[in-house]
């Protein structure tokens, strides 16, 4: 079957990277059933031929006007589609959408009319935010890591920066590769603009955002970077849990050791 990816190696690479990460999410146990979603802003790869492609769906309302997205194109995981299926057949379990000129609707253009993720409000609001601040970030990942979600069931970890400081102190890499830490959003109904708006607010301050008792959202220049940040945080959570299972509270690196690392790597304060 013909695909929009045929003879478009750069666009195909973006979609293949999404498929690779979808496989990791399944292997890690972070993607039960259809859990989690991925979108990538692929506007840079939309050539004239793509721009002329007719819609293969109706115009679907976004629920509000999202101003910076005029004429943008996104690859989106399909709603109710499994990550493990996205890994093997990305264009059967995801699709490419175009935002219409009114910035209030989208239409699916390829390959099949697979309806995008139910978290589209959050994903597109984040892309809108990133375009607005001229960021190079093009990928948004939402996933359900067991360890990090479990930690949000303890009210003590929901205090501002409690989880960030704890996870940073487990292994130096976490501070180095997730230098702005983890923001927390109190539980909110999935798929809502309320959740989307809170997420953007936290992204002003943090690299990764935790949706209490649900999952994380991470952004990056590409999907690999977005995945790596969550993977690094999850590794720290695993070290913490392993120490607790061995019957002791992990000591964590000291404030002096963390400050030294921050200065050596030129990390934000
Ligand atoms: P979708 O299948 O609609 O992407 O939803 C999965 C999910 O994790 C919702 O938060
Ligand atoms: Zn979810």
PDB file of C-alpha atoms and ligand atoms in Angstrom:
ATOM      1  CA  UNK A   1       0.000   0.000   0.000  1.00  0.00           C
ATOM      2  CA  UNK A   2       1.163   3.511  -0.770  1.00  0.00           C
ATOM      3  CA  UNK A   3       2.264   5.634   2.181  1.00  0.00           C
ATOM      4  CA  UNK A   4       2.998   9.338   2.634  1.00  0.00           C
ATOM      5  CA  UNK A   5       6.388   8.136   3.946  1.00  0.00           C
ATOM      6  CA  UNK A   6       7.381   6.669   0.529  1.00  0.00           C
ATOM      7  CA  UNK A   7      10.420   8.526  -0.865  1.00  0.00           C
ATOM      8  CA  UNK A   8      10.438  10.896   2.124  1.00  0.00           C
ATOM      9  CA  UNK A   9      13.335   9.580   4.178  1.00  0.00           C
ATOM     10  CA  UNK A  10      13.431  12.416   6.730  1.00  0.00           C
ATOM     11  CA  UNK A  11       9.723  12.181   7.484  1.00  0.00           C
ATOM     12  CA  UNK A  12      10.017   8.370   7.582  1.00  0.00           C
ATOM     13  CA  UNK A  13      12.847   8.703  10.123  1.00  0.00           C
ATOM     14  CA  UNK A  14      10.645  10.802  12.415  1.00  0.00           C
ATOM     15  CA  UNK A  15       7.863   8.226  12.288  1.00  0.00           C
ATOM     16  CA  UNK A  16      10.288   5.302  12.668  1.00  0.00           C
ATOM     17  CA  UNK A  17      11.797   6.954  15.770  1.00  0.00           C
ATOM     18  CA  UNK A  18       8.283   7.239  17.224  1.00  0.00           C
ATOM     19  CA  UNK A  19       7.793   3.523  16.511  1.00  0.00           C
ATOM     20  CA  UNK A  20      11.109   2.686  18.199  1.00  0.00           C
ATOM     21  CA  UNK A  21      10.188   4.652  21.325  1.00  0.00           C
ATOM     22  CA  UNK A  22       6.685   3.111  21.356  1.00  0.00           C
ATOM     23  CA  UNK A  23       8.413  -0.284  21.560  1.00  0.00           C
ATOM     24  CA  UNK A  24      10.539   0.859  24.518  1.00  0.00           C
ATOM     25  CA  UNK A  25       7.418   2.123  26.346  1.00  0.00           C
ATOM     26  CA  UNK A  26       5.757  -1.278  25.921  1.00  0.00           C
ATOM     27  CA  UNK A  27       8.892  -3.178  26.992  1.00  0.00           C
ATOM     28  CA  UNK A  28       9.212  -1.021  30.098  1.00  0.00           C
ATOM     29  CA  UNK A  29       5.657  -1.780  31.170  1.00  0.00           C
ATOM     30  CA  UNK A  30       4.696   1.877  30.895  1.00  0.00           C
ATOM     31  CA  UNK A  31       2.094   1.321  28.149  1.00  0.00           C
ATOM     32  CA  UNK A  32      -0.738  -0.937  29.278  1.00  0.00           C
ATOM     33  CA  UNK A  33      -3.351  -1.374  26.559  1.00  0.00           C
ATOM     34  CA  UNK A  34      -3.586   2.030  24.785  1.00  0.00           C
ATOM     35  CA  UNK A  35      -1.832   3.904  27.632  1.00  0.00           C
ATOM     36  CA  UNK A  36       0.231   6.928  26.665  1.00  0.00           C
ATOM     37  CA  UNK A  37       0.512   8.991  23.496  1.00  0.00           C
ATOM     38  CA  UNK A  38       3.074  10.665  21.262  1.00  0.00           C
ATOM     39  CA  UNK A  39       2.875  13.596  18.853  1.00  0.00           C
ATOM     40  CA  UNK A  40       5.603  15.116  16.693  1.00  0.00           C
ATOM     41  CA  UNK A  41       5.453  18.444  14.875  1.00  0.00           C
ATOM     42  CA  UNK A  42       6.441  17.462  11.315  1.00  0.00           C
ATOM     43  CA  UNK A  43       5.625  20.802   9.639  1.00  0.00           C
ATOM     44  CA  UNK A  44       9.279  21.151   8.528  1.00  0.00           C
ATOM     45  CA  UNK A  45       8.833  18.015   6.376  1.00  0.00           C
ATOM     46  CA  UNK A  46       5.544  19.076   4.766  1.00  0.00           C
ATOM     47  CA  UNK A  47       6.556  19.633   1.133  1.00  0.00           C
ATOM     48  CA  UNK A  48       4.279  21.202  -1.498  1.00  0.00           C
ATOM     49  CA  UNK A  49       2.831  17.827  -2.433  1.00  0.00           C
ATOM     50  CA  UNK A  50       1.888  17.122   1.199  1.00  0.00           C
ATOM     51  CA  UNK A  51       0.349  20.571   1.502  1.00  0.00           C
ATOM     52  CA  UNK A  52      -1.895  19.787  -1.477  1.00  0.00           C
ATOM     53  CA  UNK A  53      -3.076  16.423  -0.130  1.00  0.00           C
ATOM     54  CA  UNK A  54      -6.845  16.322   0.308  1.00  0.00           C
ATOM     55  CA  UNK A  55      -8.318  15.612   3.736  1.00  0.00           C
ATOM     56  CA  UNK A  56      -9.420  12.038   4.402  1.00  0.00           C
ATOM     57  CA  UNK A  57     -11.617  13.027   7.355  1.00  0.00           C
ATOM     58  CA  UNK A  58     -14.104  15.734   8.167  1.00  0.00           C
ATOM     59  CA  UNK A  59     -12.880  18.894   9.819  1.00  0.00           C
ATOM     60  CA  UNK A  60     -12.819  18.093  13.524  1.00  0.00           C
ATOM     61  CA  UNK A  61     -13.071  20.860  16.141  1.00  0.00           C
ATOM     62  CA  UNK A  62     -10.110  21.301  18.498  1.00  0.00           C
ATOM     63  CA  UNK A  63     -12.373  22.733  21.206  1.00  0.00           C
ATOM     64  CA  UNK A  64     -10.673  26.116  21.150  1.00  0.00           C
ATOM     65  CA  UNK A  65      -8.579  28.270  18.847  1.00  0.00           C
ATOM     66  CA  UNK A  66      -4.878  27.442  19.186  1.00  0.00           C
ATOM     67  CA  UNK A  67      -3.263  30.434  17.542  1.00  0.00           C
ATOM     68  CA  UNK A  68       0.293  29.432  16.626  1.00  0.00           C
ATOM     69  CA  UNK A  69      -0.703  26.198  14.884  1.00  0.00           C
ATOM     70  CA  UNK A  70      -1.988  27.631  11.601  1.00  0.00           C
ATOM     71  CA  UNK A  71      -0.930  25.319   8.759  1.00  0.00           C
ATOM     72  CA  UNK A  72       0.996  22.972  11.065  1.00  0.00           C
ATOM     73  CA  UNK A  73       1.253  19.215  10.523  1.00  0.00           C
ATOM     74  CA  UNK A  74       1.582  16.578  13.256  1.00  0.00           C
ATOM     75  CA  UNK A  75       2.108  12.853  13.450  1.00  0.00           C
ATOM     76  CA  UNK A  76      -0.183  11.604  16.250  1.00  0.00           C
ATOM     77  CA  UNK A  77      -0.694   8.264  17.920  1.00  0.00           C
ATOM     78  CA  UNK A  78      -4.315   7.175  17.373  1.00  0.00           C
ATOM     79  CA  UNK A  79      -6.743   7.185  20.284  1.00  0.00           C
ATOM     80  CA  UNK A  80      -7.338   3.758  21.769  1.00  0.00           C
ATOM     81  CA  UNK A  81      -4.371   2.386  19.793  1.00  0.00           C
ATOM     82  CA  UNK A  82      -1.741   0.282  21.537  1.00  0.00           C
ATOM     83  CA  UNK A  83       1.892   1.427  21.806  1.00  0.00           C
ATOM     84  CA  UNK A  84       2.985  -2.114  21.002  1.00  0.00           C
ATOM     85  CA  UNK A  85       1.030  -1.905  17.722  1.00  0.00           C
ATOM     86  CA  UNK A  86       2.370   1.604  16.985  1.00  0.00           C
ATOM     87  CA  UNK A  87       5.849   0.084  17.349  1.00  0.00           C
ATOM     88  CA  UNK A  88       5.265  -2.405  14.535  1.00  0.00           C
ATOM     89  CA  UNK A  89       2.878  -0.506  12.281  1.00  0.00           C
ATOM     90  CA  UNK A  90       3.086   3.228  12.963  1.00  0.00           C
ATOM     91  CA  UNK A  91       1.002   4.368   9.988  1.00  0.00           C
ATOM     92  CA  UNK A  92      -1.819   1.939  10.869  1.00  0.00           C
ATOM     93  CA  UNK A  93      -1.955   3.101  14.488  1.00  0.00           C
ATOM     94  CA  UNK A  94      -1.229   6.783  14.016  1.00  0.00           C
ATOM     95  CA  UNK A  95      -1.914   9.427  11.393  1.00  0.00           C
ATOM     96  CA  UNK A  96      -0.823  12.785  10.045  1.00  0.00           C
ATOM     97  CA  UNK A  97      -3.102  15.743  10.684  1.00  0.00           C
ATOM     98  CA  UNK A  98      -3.192  19.295   9.336  1.00  0.00           C
ATOM     99  CA  UNK A  99      -4.453  22.244  11.390  1.00  0.00           C
ATOM    100  CA  UNK A 100      -6.872  24.313   9.332  1.00  0.00           C
ATOM    101  CA  UNK A 101      -6.402  28.028   8.730  1.00  0.00           C
ATOM    102  CA  UNK A 102      -8.917  29.012  11.421  1.00  0.00           C
ATOM    103  CA  UNK A 103      -6.639  27.284  14.010  1.00  0.00           C
ATOM    104  CA  UNK A 104      -9.760  25.746  15.531  1.00  0.00           C
ATOM    105  CA  UNK A 105     -10.037  22.471  13.566  1.00  0.00           C
ATOM    106  CA  UNK A 106      -7.894  19.679  12.204  1.00  0.00           C
ATOM    107  CA  UNK A 107      -8.249  17.192   9.382  1.00  0.00           C
ATOM    108  CA  UNK A 108      -6.495  13.885   8.848  1.00  0.00           C
ATOM    109  CA  UNK A 109      -4.473  13.700   5.621  1.00  0.00           C
ATOM    110  CA  UNK A 110      -2.558  10.358   5.723  1.00  0.00           C
ATOM    111  CA  UNK A 111      -2.248   7.395   5.589  1.00  0.00           C
ATOM    112  CA  UNK A 112      -5.577   6.267   7.080  1.00  0.00           C
ATOM    113  CA  UNK A 113      -8.337   8.088   8.970  1.00  0.00           C
ATOM    114  CA  UNK A 114      -7.003   7.060  12.404  1.00  0.00           C
ATOM    115  CA  UNK A 115      -8.451   9.484  14.978  1.00  0.00           C
ATOM    116  CA  UNK A 116      -5.683  11.155  17.036  1.00  0.00           C
ATOM    117  CA  UNK A 117      -5.127  10.614  20.767  1.00  0.00           C
ATOM    118  CA  UNK A 118      -7.711  11.776  23.306  1.00  0.00           C
ATOM    119  CA  UNK A 119      -4.944  13.897  24.892  1.00  0.00           C
ATOM    120  CA  UNK A 120      -4.734  16.078  21.763  1.00  0.00           C
ATOM    121  CA  UNK A 121      -5.721  19.159  23.819  1.00  0.00           C
ATOM    122  CA  UNK A 122      -2.578  18.821  25.936  1.00  0.00           C
ATOM    123  CA  UNK A 123      -0.313  17.829  23.052  1.00  0.00           C
ATOM    124  CA  UNK A 124      -1.373  20.669  20.741  1.00  0.00           C
ATOM    125  CA  UNK A 125      -1.368  23.220  23.561  1.00  0.00           C
ATOM    126  CA  UNK A 126       2.237  22.225  24.323  1.00  0.00           C
ATOM    127  CA  UNK A 127       3.249  22.471  20.629  1.00  0.00           C
ATOM    128  CA  UNK A 128       1.537  25.873  20.496  1.00  0.00           C
ATOM    129  CA  UNK A 129       3.495  26.994  23.572  1.00  0.00           C
ATOM    130  CA  UNK A 130       6.786  25.777  22.100  1.00  0.00           C
ATOM    131  CA  UNK A 131       6.208  27.499  18.750  1.00  0.00           C
ATOM    132  CA  UNK A 132       5.263  30.674  20.671  1.00  0.00           C
ATOM    133  CA  UNK A 133       8.626  30.788  22.385  1.00  0.00           C
ATOM    134  CA  UNK A 134      10.602  29.853  19.252  1.00  0.00           C
ATOM    135  CA  UNK A 135      11.729  26.582  20.768  1.00  0.00           C
ATOM    136  CA  UNK A 136      13.324  23.780  18.722  1.00  0.00           C
ATOM    137  CA  UNK A 137      11.238  21.254  20.636  1.00  0.00           C
ATOM    138  CA  UNK A 138       9.113  19.184  18.267  1.00  0.00           C
ATOM    139  CA  UNK A 139       8.158  16.045  20.238  1.00  0.00           C
ATOM    140  CA  UNK A 140       5.684  15.488  23.076  1.00  0.00           C
ATOM    141  CA  UNK A 141       5.494  12.222  24.999  1.00  0.00           C
ATOM    142  CA  UNK A 142       2.893  11.163  27.561  1.00  0.00           C
ATOM    143  CA  UNK A 143       3.441   7.818  29.296  1.00  0.00           C
ATOM    144  CA  UNK A 144       2.545   5.904  32.497  1.00  0.00           C
ATOM    145  CA  UNK A 145       5.840   4.877  34.226  1.00  0.00           C
ATOM    146  CA  UNK A 146       4.973   2.542  37.117  1.00  0.00           C
ATOM    147  CA  UNK A 147       7.572   3.823  39.578  1.00  0.00           C
ATOM    148  CA  UNK A 148       7.026   7.555  39.028  1.00  0.00           C
ATOM    149  CA  UNK A 149       3.224   7.258  39.090  1.00  0.00           C
ATOM    150  CA  UNK A 150       3.402   5.158  42.280  1.00  0.00           C
ATOM    151  CA  UNK A 151       5.395   7.941  43.961  1.00  0.00           C
ATOM    152  CA  UNK A 152       2.556  10.419  43.356  1.00  0.00           C
ATOM    153  CA  UNK A 153       0.335   8.334  45.651  1.00  0.00           C
ATOM    154  CA  UNK A 154       2.391   9.653  48.577  1.00  0.00           C
ATOM    155  CA  UNK A 155       1.244  13.217  49.476  1.00  0.00           C
ATOM    156  CA  UNK A 156       4.769  14.052  50.740  1.00  0.00           C
ATOM    157  CA  UNK A 157       6.113  13.689  47.175  1.00  0.00           C
ATOM    158  CA  UNK A 158       3.546  16.133  45.812  1.00  0.00           C
ATOM    159  CA  UNK A 159       5.114  19.069  47.673  1.00  0.00           C
ATOM    160  CA  UNK A 160       6.863  21.481  45.315  1.00  0.00           C
ATOM    161  CA  UNK A 161      10.301  20.135  44.261  1.00  0.00           C
ATOM    162  CA  UNK A 162      10.247  17.241  46.792  1.00  0.00           C
ATOM    163  CA  UNK A 163      10.365  14.607  44.048  1.00  0.00           C
ATOM    164  CA  UNK A 164      12.825  16.600  41.912  1.00  0.00           C
ATOM    165  CA  UNK A 165      15.341  16.866  44.774  1.00  0.00           C
ATOM    166  CA  UNK A 166      14.919  13.234  45.794  1.00  0.00           C
ATOM    167  CA  UNK A 167      15.349  11.909  42.227  1.00  0.00           C
ATOM    168  CA  UNK A 168      18.312  14.224  41.497  1.00  0.00           C
ATOM    169  CA  UNK A 169      20.053  12.894  44.621  1.00  0.00           C
ATOM    170  CA  UNK A 170      19.868   9.232  43.558  1.00  0.00           C
ATOM    171  CA  UNK A 171      22.409   9.411  40.679  1.00  0.00           C
ATOM    172  CA  UNK A 172      24.273  12.400  39.147  1.00  0.00           C
ATOM    173  CA  UNK A 173      22.948  11.731  35.612  1.00  0.00           C
ATOM    174  CA  UNK A 174      19.429  12.689  36.634  1.00  0.00           C
ATOM    175  CA  UNK A 175      20.452  16.203  37.613  1.00  0.00           C
ATOM    176  CA  UNK A 176      22.659  16.476  34.516  1.00  0.00           C
ATOM    177  CA  UNK A 177      20.088  15.244  31.976  1.00  0.00           C
ATOM    178  CA  UNK A 178      16.897  16.528  33.582  1.00  0.00           C
ATOM    179  CA  UNK A 179      18.335  19.826  34.874  1.00  0.00           C
ATOM    180  CA  UNK A 180      15.057  21.679  35.367  1.00  0.00           C
ATOM    181  CA  UNK A 181      13.440  18.763  37.200  1.00  0.00           C
ATOM    182  CA  UNK A 182       9.914  17.458  37.513  1.00  0.00           C
ATOM    183  CA  UNK A 183       6.819  19.636  37.989  1.00  0.00           C
ATOM    184  CA  UNK A 184       3.695  18.226  39.644  1.00  0.00           C
ATOM    185  CA  UNK A 185       0.080  18.824  38.642  1.00  0.00           C
ATOM    186  CA  UNK A 186      -2.615  17.793  41.148  1.00  0.00           C
ATOM    187  CA  UNK A 187      -4.991  15.171  39.741  1.00  0.00           C
ATOM    188  CA  UNK A 188      -7.171  16.432  36.901  1.00  0.00           C
ATOM    189  CA  UNK A 189      -9.554  14.779  34.491  1.00  0.00           C
ATOM    190  CA  UNK A 190      -7.611  13.308  31.508  1.00  0.00           C
ATOM    191  CA  UNK A 191      -8.079  14.865  28.039  1.00  0.00           C
ATOM    192  CA  UNK A 192      -9.204  18.298  29.295  1.00  0.00           C
ATOM    193  CA  UNK A 193      -8.004  21.796  28.467  1.00  0.00           C
ATOM    194  CA  UNK A 194      -7.744  22.357  32.231  1.00  0.00           C
ATOM    195  CA  UNK A 195      -5.042  19.667  32.294  1.00  0.00           C
ATOM    196  CA  UNK A 196      -3.467  21.153  29.143  1.00  0.00           C
ATOM    197  CA  UNK A 197      -3.287  24.672  30.634  1.00  0.00           C
ATOM    198  CA  UNK A 198      -1.759  23.446  33.906  1.00  0.00           C
ATOM    199  CA  UNK A 199       0.801  21.424  31.948  1.00  0.00           C
ATOM    200  CA  UNK A 200       2.001  24.464  29.989  1.00  0.00           C
ATOM    201  CA  UNK A 201       2.329  26.477  33.174  1.00  0.00           C
ATOM    202  CA  UNK A 202       4.565  23.814  34.716  1.00  0.00           C
ATOM    203  CA  UNK A 203       6.658  23.506  31.531  1.00  0.00           C
ATOM    204  CA  UNK A 204       7.691  27.141  32.010  1.00  0.00           C
ATOM    205  CA  UNK A 205       9.662  25.926  35.024  1.00  0.00           C
ATOM    206  CA  UNK A 206      10.318  22.202  34.533  1.00  0.00           C
ATOM    207  CA  UNK A 207      11.556  19.736  31.859  1.00  0.00           C
ATOM    208  CA  UNK A 208       9.031  17.015  32.660  1.00  0.00           C
ATOM    209  CA  UNK A 209       5.554  17.327  34.164  1.00  0.00           C
ATOM    210  CA  UNK A 210       3.864  14.730  36.346  1.00  0.00           C
ATOM    211  CA  UNK A 211       0.100  14.305  36.211  1.00  0.00           C
ATOM    212  CA  UNK A 212      -0.719  13.055  39.733  1.00  0.00           C
ATOM    213  CA  UNK A 213      -1.879   9.406  39.805  1.00  0.00           C
ATOM    214  CA  UNK A 214      -1.784   9.260  35.978  1.00  0.00           C
ATOM    215  CA  UNK A 215       1.509   9.733  34.138  1.00  0.00           C
ATOM    216  CA  UNK A 216       4.244  12.056  32.899  1.00  0.00           C
ATOM    217  CA  UNK A 217       4.576  14.477  30.001  1.00  0.00           C
ATOM    218  CA  UNK A 218       7.971  15.179  28.516  1.00  0.00           C
ATOM    219  CA  UNK A 219       9.076  17.409  25.642  1.00  0.00           C
ATOM    220  CA  UNK A 220      12.198  17.396  23.493  1.00  0.00           C
ATOM    221  CA  UNK A 221      13.769  18.335  20.177  1.00  0.00           C
ATOM    222  CA  UNK A 222      12.916  14.808  19.083  1.00  0.00           C
ATOM    223  CA  UNK A 223      11.112  11.826  20.546  1.00  0.00           C
ATOM    224  CA  UNK A 224      14.343  10.118  21.678  1.00  0.00           C
ATOM    225  CA  UNK A 225      15.260  13.120  23.867  1.00  0.00           C
ATOM    226  CA  UNK A 226      11.769  13.248  25.369  1.00  0.00           C
ATOM    227  CA  UNK A 227      11.970   9.515  26.153  1.00  0.00           C
ATOM    228  CA  UNK A 228      15.484   9.720  27.643  1.00  0.00           C
ATOM    229  CA  UNK A 229      14.406  12.281  30.218  1.00  0.00           C
ATOM    230  CA  UNK A 230      11.583  10.097  31.538  1.00  0.00           C
ATOM    231  CA  UNK A 231      13.875   7.041  31.446  1.00  0.00           C
ATOM    232  CA  UNK A 232      16.481   8.883  33.534  1.00  0.00           C
ATOM    233  CA  UNK A 233      13.897   9.962  36.134  1.00  0.00           C
ATOM    234  CA  UNK A 234      12.521   6.426  36.241  1.00  0.00           C
ATOM    235  CA  UNK A 235      16.041   5.033  36.849  1.00  0.00           C
ATOM    236  CA  UNK A 236      16.346   7.307  39.897  1.00  0.00           C
ATOM    237  CA  UNK A 237      12.936   6.151  41.147  1.00  0.00           C
ATOM    238  CA  UNK A 238      14.117   2.531  40.731  1.00  0.00           C
ATOM    239  CA  UNK A 239      17.278   3.192  42.764  1.00  0.00           C
ATOM    240  CA  UNK A 240      15.182   4.782  45.524  1.00  0.00           C
ATOM    241  CA  UNK A 241      12.731   1.851  45.542  1.00  0.00           C
ATOM    242  CA  UNK A 242      15.506  -0.760  45.481  1.00  0.00           C
ATOM    243  CA  UNK A 243      17.192   0.824  48.522  1.00  0.00           C
ATOM    244  CA  UNK A 244      13.837   0.936  50.354  1.00  0.00           C
ATOM    245  CA  UNK A 245      13.246  -2.750  49.477  1.00  0.00           C
ATOM    246  CA  UNK A 246      16.676  -3.552  50.950  1.00  0.00           C
ATOM    247  CA  UNK A 247      15.351  -2.006  54.153  1.00  0.00           C
ATOM    248  CA  UNK A 248      17.070   1.378  54.345  1.00  0.00           C
ATOM    249  CA  UNK A 249      16.472   4.996  53.378  1.00  0.00           C
ATOM    250  CA  UNK A 250      18.958   5.893  50.622  1.00  0.00           C
ATOM    251  CA  UNK A 251      21.380   8.611  51.765  1.00  0.00           C
ATOM    252  CA  UNK A 252      21.341  10.497  48.448  1.00  0.00           C
ATOM    253  CA  UNK A 253      24.142  12.732  47.199  1.00  0.00           C
ATOM    254  CA  UNK A 254      24.754  15.721  49.477  1.00  0.00           C
ATOM    255  CA  UNK A 255      23.819  19.337  48.700  1.00  0.00           C
ATOM    256  CA  UNK A 256      27.555  20.129  48.275  1.00  0.00           C
ATOM    257  CA  UNK A 257      27.961  17.286  45.751  1.00  0.00           C
ATOM    258  CA  UNK A 258      24.905  18.483  43.813  1.00  0.00           C
ATOM    259  CA  UNK A 259      26.079  22.104  43.799  1.00  0.00           C
ATOM    260  CA  UNK A 260      29.489  20.977  42.541  1.00  0.00           C
ATOM    261  CA  UNK A 261      27.820  19.038  39.711  1.00  0.00           C
ATOM    262  CA  UNK A 262      25.574  21.995  38.856  1.00  0.00           C
ATOM    263  CA  UNK A 263      28.580  24.322  38.533  1.00  0.00           C
ATOM    264  CA  UNK A 264      30.737  21.800  36.633  1.00  0.00           C
ATOM    265  CA  UNK A 265      27.983  21.085  34.070  1.00  0.00           C
ATOM    266  CA  UNK A 266      26.768  24.670  33.933  1.00  0.00           C
ATOM    267  CA  UNK A 267      23.257  23.590  34.941  1.00  0.00           C
ATOM    268  CA  UNK A 268      20.456  26.020  35.811  1.00  0.00           C
ATOM    269  CA  UNK A 269      20.174  27.006  39.532  1.00  0.00           C
TER     270      UNK A 269
HETATM  271  P1  LIG B   1      -5.286   7.588  23.951  1.00  0.00           P
HETATM  272  O1  LIG B   1      -5.401   6.120  23.608  1.00  0.00           O
HETATM  273  O2  LIG B   1      -6.511   8.370  23.557  1.00  0.00           O
HETATM  274  O3  LIG B   1      -3.999   8.166  23.396  1.00  0.00           O
HETATM  275  O4  LIG B   1      -5.243   7.718  25.542  1.00  0.00           O
HETATM  276  C1  LIG B   1      -4.259   7.104  26.324  1.00  0.00           C
HETATM  277  C2  LIG B   1      -3.946   7.863  27.574  1.00  0.00           C
HETATM  278  O5  LIG B   1      -2.912   7.610  28.176  1.00  0.00           O
HETATM  279  C3  LIG B   1      -4.866   8.929  28.060  1.00  0.00           C
HETATM  280  O6  LIG B   1      -4.284   9.677  29.071  1.00  0.00           O
HETATM  281 ZN1  LIG B   2      -2.568   8.710  30.090  1.00  0.00          ZN
END
